[in-house]
Short mmCIF file of C-alpha atoms in Angstrom, two decimals:
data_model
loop_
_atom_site.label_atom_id
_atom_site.label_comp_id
_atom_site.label_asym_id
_atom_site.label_seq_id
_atom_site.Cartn_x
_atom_site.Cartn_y
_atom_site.Cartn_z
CA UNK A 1 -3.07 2.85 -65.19
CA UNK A 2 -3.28 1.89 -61.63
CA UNK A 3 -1.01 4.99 -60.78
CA UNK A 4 -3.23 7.04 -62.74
CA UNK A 5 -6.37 5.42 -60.82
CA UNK A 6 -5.10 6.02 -57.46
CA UNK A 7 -3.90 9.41 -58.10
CA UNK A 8 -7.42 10.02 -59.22
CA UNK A 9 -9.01 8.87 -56.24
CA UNK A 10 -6.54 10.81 -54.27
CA UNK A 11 -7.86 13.50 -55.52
CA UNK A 12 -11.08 13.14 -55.08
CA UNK A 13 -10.80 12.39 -51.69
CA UNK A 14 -9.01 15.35 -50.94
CA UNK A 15 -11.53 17.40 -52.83
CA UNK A 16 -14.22 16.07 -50.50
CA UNK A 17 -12.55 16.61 -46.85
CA UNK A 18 -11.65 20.51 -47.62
CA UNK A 19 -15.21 20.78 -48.79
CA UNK A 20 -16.46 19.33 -45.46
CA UNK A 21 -13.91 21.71 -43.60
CA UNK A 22 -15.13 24.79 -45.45
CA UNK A 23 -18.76 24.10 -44.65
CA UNK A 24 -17.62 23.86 -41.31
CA UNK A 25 -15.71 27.03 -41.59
CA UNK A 26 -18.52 28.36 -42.92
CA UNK A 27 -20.95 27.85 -39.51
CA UNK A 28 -18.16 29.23 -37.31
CA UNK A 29 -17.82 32.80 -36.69
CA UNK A 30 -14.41 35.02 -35.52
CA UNK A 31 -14.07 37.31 -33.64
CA UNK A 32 -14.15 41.21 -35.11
CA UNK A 33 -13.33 44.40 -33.69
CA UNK A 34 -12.55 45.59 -29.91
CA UNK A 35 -13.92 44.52 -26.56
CA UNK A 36 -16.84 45.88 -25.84
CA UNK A 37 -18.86 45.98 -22.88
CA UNK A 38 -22.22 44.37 -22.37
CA UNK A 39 -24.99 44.09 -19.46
CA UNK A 40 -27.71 41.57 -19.42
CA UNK A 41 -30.89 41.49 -17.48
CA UNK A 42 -31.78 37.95 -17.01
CA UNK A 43 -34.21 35.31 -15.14
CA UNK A 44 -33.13 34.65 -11.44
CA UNK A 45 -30.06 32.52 -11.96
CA UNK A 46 -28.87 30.40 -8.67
CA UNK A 47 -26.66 28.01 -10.84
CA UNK A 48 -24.00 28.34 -13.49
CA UNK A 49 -22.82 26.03 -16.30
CA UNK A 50 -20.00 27.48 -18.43
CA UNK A 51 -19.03 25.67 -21.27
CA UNK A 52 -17.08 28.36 -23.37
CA UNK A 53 -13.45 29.41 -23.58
CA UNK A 54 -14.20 32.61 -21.25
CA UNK A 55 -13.66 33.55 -16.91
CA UNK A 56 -16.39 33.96 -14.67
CA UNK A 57 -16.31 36.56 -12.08
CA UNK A 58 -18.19 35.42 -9.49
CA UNK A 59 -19.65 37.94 -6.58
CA UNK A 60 -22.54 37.47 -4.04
CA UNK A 61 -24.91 40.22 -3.51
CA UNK A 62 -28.80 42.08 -3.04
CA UNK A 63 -29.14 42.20 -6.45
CA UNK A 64 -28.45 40.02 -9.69
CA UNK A 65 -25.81 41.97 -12.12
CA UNK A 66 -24.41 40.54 -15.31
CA UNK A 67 -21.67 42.45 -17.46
CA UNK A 68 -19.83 40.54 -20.16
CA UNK A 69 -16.68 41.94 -21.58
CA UNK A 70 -15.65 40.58 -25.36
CA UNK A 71 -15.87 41.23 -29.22
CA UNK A 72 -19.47 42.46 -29.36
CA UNK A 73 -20.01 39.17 -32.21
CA UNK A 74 -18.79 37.11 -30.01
CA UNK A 75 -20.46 38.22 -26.64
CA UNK A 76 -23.99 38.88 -29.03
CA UNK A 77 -23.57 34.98 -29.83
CA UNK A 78 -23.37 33.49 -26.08
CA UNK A 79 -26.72 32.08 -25.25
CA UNK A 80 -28.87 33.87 -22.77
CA UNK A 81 -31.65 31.46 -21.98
CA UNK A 82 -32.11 30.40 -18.52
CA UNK A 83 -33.96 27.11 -17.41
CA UNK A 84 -34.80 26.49 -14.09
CA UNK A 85 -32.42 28.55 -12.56
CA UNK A 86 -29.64 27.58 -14.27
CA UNK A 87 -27.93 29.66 -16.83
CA UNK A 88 -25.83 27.75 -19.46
CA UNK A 89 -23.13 29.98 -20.82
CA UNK A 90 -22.36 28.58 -24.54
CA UNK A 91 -22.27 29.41 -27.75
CA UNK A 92 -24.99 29.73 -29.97
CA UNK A 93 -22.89 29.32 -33.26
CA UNK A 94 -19.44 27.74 -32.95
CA UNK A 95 -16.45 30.40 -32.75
CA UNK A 96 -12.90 29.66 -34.17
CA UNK A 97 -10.69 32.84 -32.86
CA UNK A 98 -11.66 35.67 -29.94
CA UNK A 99 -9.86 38.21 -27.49
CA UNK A 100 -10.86 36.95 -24.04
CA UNK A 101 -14.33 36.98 -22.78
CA UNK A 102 -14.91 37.85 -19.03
CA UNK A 103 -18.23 37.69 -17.84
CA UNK A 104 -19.14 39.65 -14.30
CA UNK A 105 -21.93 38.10 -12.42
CA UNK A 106 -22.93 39.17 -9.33
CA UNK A 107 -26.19 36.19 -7.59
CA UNK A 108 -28.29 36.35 -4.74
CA UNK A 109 -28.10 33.43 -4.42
CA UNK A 110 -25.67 30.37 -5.67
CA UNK A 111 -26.07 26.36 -5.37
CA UNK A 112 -24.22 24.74 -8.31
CA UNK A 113 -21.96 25.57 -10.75
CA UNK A 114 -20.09 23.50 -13.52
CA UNK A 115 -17.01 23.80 -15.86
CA UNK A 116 -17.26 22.17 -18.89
CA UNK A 117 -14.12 22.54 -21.13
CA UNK A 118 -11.08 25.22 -20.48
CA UNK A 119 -12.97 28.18 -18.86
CA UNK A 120 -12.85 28.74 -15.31
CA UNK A 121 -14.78 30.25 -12.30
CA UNK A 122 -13.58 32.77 -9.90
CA UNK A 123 -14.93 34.52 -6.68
CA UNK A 124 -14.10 37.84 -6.54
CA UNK A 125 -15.01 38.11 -2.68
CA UNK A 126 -16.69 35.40 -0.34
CA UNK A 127 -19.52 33.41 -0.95
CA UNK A 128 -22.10 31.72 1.40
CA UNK A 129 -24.45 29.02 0.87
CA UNK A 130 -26.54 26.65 2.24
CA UNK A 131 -25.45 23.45 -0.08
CA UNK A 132 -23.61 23.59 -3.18
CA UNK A 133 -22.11 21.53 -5.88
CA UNK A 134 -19.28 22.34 -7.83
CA UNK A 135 -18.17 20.26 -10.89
CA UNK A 136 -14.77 20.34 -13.48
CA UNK A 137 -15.53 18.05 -16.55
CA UNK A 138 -11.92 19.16 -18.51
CA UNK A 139 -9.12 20.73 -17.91
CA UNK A 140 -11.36 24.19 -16.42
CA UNK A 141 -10.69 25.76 -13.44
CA UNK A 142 -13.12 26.79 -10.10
CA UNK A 143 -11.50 28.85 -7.40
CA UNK A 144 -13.52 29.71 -4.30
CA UNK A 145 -13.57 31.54 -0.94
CA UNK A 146 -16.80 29.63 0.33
CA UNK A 147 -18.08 29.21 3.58
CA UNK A 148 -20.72 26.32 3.11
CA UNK A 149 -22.80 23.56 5.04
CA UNK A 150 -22.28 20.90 2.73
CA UNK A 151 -20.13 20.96 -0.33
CA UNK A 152 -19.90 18.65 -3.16
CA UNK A 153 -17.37 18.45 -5.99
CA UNK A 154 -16.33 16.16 -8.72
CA UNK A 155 -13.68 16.38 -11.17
CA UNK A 156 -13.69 14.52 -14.40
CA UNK A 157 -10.40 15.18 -16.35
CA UNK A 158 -7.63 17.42 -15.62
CA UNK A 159 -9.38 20.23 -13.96
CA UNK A 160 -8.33 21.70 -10.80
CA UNK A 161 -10.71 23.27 -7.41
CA UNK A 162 -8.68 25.45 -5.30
CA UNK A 163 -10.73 26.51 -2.08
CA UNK A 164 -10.63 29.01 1.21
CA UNK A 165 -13.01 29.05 3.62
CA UNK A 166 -14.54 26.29 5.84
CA UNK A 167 -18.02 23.38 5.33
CA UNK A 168 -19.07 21.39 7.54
CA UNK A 169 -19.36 18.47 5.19
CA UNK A 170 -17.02 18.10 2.19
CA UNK A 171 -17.71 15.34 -0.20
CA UNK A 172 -14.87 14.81 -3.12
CA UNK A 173 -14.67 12.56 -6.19
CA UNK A 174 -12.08 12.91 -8.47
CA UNK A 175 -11.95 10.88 -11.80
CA UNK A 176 -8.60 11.38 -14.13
CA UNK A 177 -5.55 13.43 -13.55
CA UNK A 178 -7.46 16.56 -11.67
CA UNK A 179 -6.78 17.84 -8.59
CA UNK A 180 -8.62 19.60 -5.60
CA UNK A 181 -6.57 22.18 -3.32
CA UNK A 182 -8.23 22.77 -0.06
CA UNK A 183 -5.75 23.04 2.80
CA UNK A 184 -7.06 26.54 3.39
CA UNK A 185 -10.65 25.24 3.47
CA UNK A 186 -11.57 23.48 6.76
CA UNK A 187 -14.44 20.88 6.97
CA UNK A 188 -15.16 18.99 9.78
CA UNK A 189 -16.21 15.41 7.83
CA UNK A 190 -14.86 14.59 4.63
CA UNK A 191 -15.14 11.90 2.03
CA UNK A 192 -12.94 12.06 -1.04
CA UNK A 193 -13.01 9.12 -3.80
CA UNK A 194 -10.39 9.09 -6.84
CA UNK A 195 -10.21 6.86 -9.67
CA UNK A 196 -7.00 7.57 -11.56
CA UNK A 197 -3.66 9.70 -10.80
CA UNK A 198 -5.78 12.72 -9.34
CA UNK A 199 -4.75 14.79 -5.71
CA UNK A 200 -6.38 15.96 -3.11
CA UNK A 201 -5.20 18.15 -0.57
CA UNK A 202 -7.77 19.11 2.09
CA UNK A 203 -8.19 20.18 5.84
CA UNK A 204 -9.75 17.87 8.18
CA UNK A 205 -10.89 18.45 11.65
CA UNK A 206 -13.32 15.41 12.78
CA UNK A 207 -13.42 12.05 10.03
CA UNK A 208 -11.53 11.77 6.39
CA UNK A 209 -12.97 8.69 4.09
CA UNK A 210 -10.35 8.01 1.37
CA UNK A 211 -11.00 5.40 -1.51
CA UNK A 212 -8.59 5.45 -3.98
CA UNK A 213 -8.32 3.28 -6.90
CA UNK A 214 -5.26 3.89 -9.21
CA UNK A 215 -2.11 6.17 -8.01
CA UNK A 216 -3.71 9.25 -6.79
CA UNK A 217 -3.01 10.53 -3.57
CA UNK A 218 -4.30 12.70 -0.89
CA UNK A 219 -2.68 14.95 1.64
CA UNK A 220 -4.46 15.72 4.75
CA UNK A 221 -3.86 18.37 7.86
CA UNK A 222 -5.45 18.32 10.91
CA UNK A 223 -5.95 15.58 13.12
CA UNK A 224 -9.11 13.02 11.59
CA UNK A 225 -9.78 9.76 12.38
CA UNK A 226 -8.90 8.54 9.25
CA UNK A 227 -10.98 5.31 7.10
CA UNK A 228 -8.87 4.34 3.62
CA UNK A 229 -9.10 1.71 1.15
CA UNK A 230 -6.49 1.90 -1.61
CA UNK A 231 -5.97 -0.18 -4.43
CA UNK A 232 -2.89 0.57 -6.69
CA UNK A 233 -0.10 2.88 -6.05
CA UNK A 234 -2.09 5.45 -4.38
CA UNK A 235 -1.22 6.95 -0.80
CA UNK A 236 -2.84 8.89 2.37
CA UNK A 237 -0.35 10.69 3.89
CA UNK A 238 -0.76 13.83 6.92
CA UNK A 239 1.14 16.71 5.79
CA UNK A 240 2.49 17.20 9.38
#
């Protein structure tokens, strides 16, 4: 009888978790047919948040552009609004399968922009800017050829920053395993903070800060005057 019980409940059990999963199947959408192409004429945009499984193309210019490349349900289901300045890239409904999305944005004019998730952010030629902040939160990726005044980037996760160019001020806080490649991007005053087994690689002409708690490490060129507190495994070390 107790067999006979248990098998029961078993079964009912089941029963109710591939019911939940199929009403979550249900709000998800795949994606159908060939990539298309698509242009959108949106409110001035000066800051990005992408939060979908797609790559950014990211160009300076006179003129705001926007082309996204995808299955047309898919790319018909990203979210278009855009709230002070910033234009979220997400999904309205949630999507199980897709062929790549690309999304082709050329900006005026460009202060922040943030990965959230796997996508990633590319500049397809140089970018200049006043200030700007640049964030990772997952294993996404931003790569850069920026010539800035100040810059300011955190990492939370796995994600990676790889960046050309030169800013006068750099200011660099890594949380997790991520890492920030900058050798080719000179800054005259630096600060870098990681919390974890993160890197940092970076270029330093005048003053490098370094506070590392955990085993992460960070590789400097250049000749700085350099200001460290470590505690744990991690190291400072010049690359020369």
């Amino acid at each position: 009888m107790k067999l006979i019980y248990r098998i029961h409940l078993l079964s009912i059990l089941l029963l109710g978790f591939i019911s939940t999963q199929a009403q979550g199947w249900r709000g998800q959408i795949s994606g159908k047919g060939p990539v298309v192409e698509k242009s959108l004429n949106l409110s001035e945009i000066d800051a990005l948040g992408l939060s979908i499984s797609a790559t950014v193309h990211l160009m300076q210019g006179n003129s705001q552009q926007i082309r996204i490349k995808g299955q047309q349900n898919i790319i018909d289901n990203i979210e278009t609004d855009v709230s002070g300045g910033t234009w979220n890239i997400r999904f309205d409904k949630n999507v199980r399968r897709h062929e790549p999305v690309d999304i082709y944005i050329t900006l005026k004019e460009i202060d922040k922009l943030a990965v959230a998730g796997s996508g990633s952010i590319i500049s397809e030629k140089g970018i200049e800017t006043t200030d700007i902040t640049l964030s990772v939160a997952g294993s996404g990726d931003i790569n850069l050829d920026l010539q800035a005044s100040k810059a300011k980037m955190s990492i939370s996760g796995s994600g990676n920053i790889r960046l050309n160019g030169h800013a006068g001020s750099t200011d660099i806080s890594i949380s997790g395993s991520g890492s920030v490649r900058a050798l080719d991007f000179n800054t005259d005053h630096c600060t870098v903070g990681i919390a974890g087994s993160g890197n940092c690689e970076v270029d330093v002409k005048d003053d490098l800060k370094v506070s590392v708690t955990g085993s992460g490490s960070v590789l400097y060129e250049g000749s700085p005057s350099i200001h460290s507190a470590i505690t744990g495994s991690g190291k400072v070390r010049s690359k020369s």
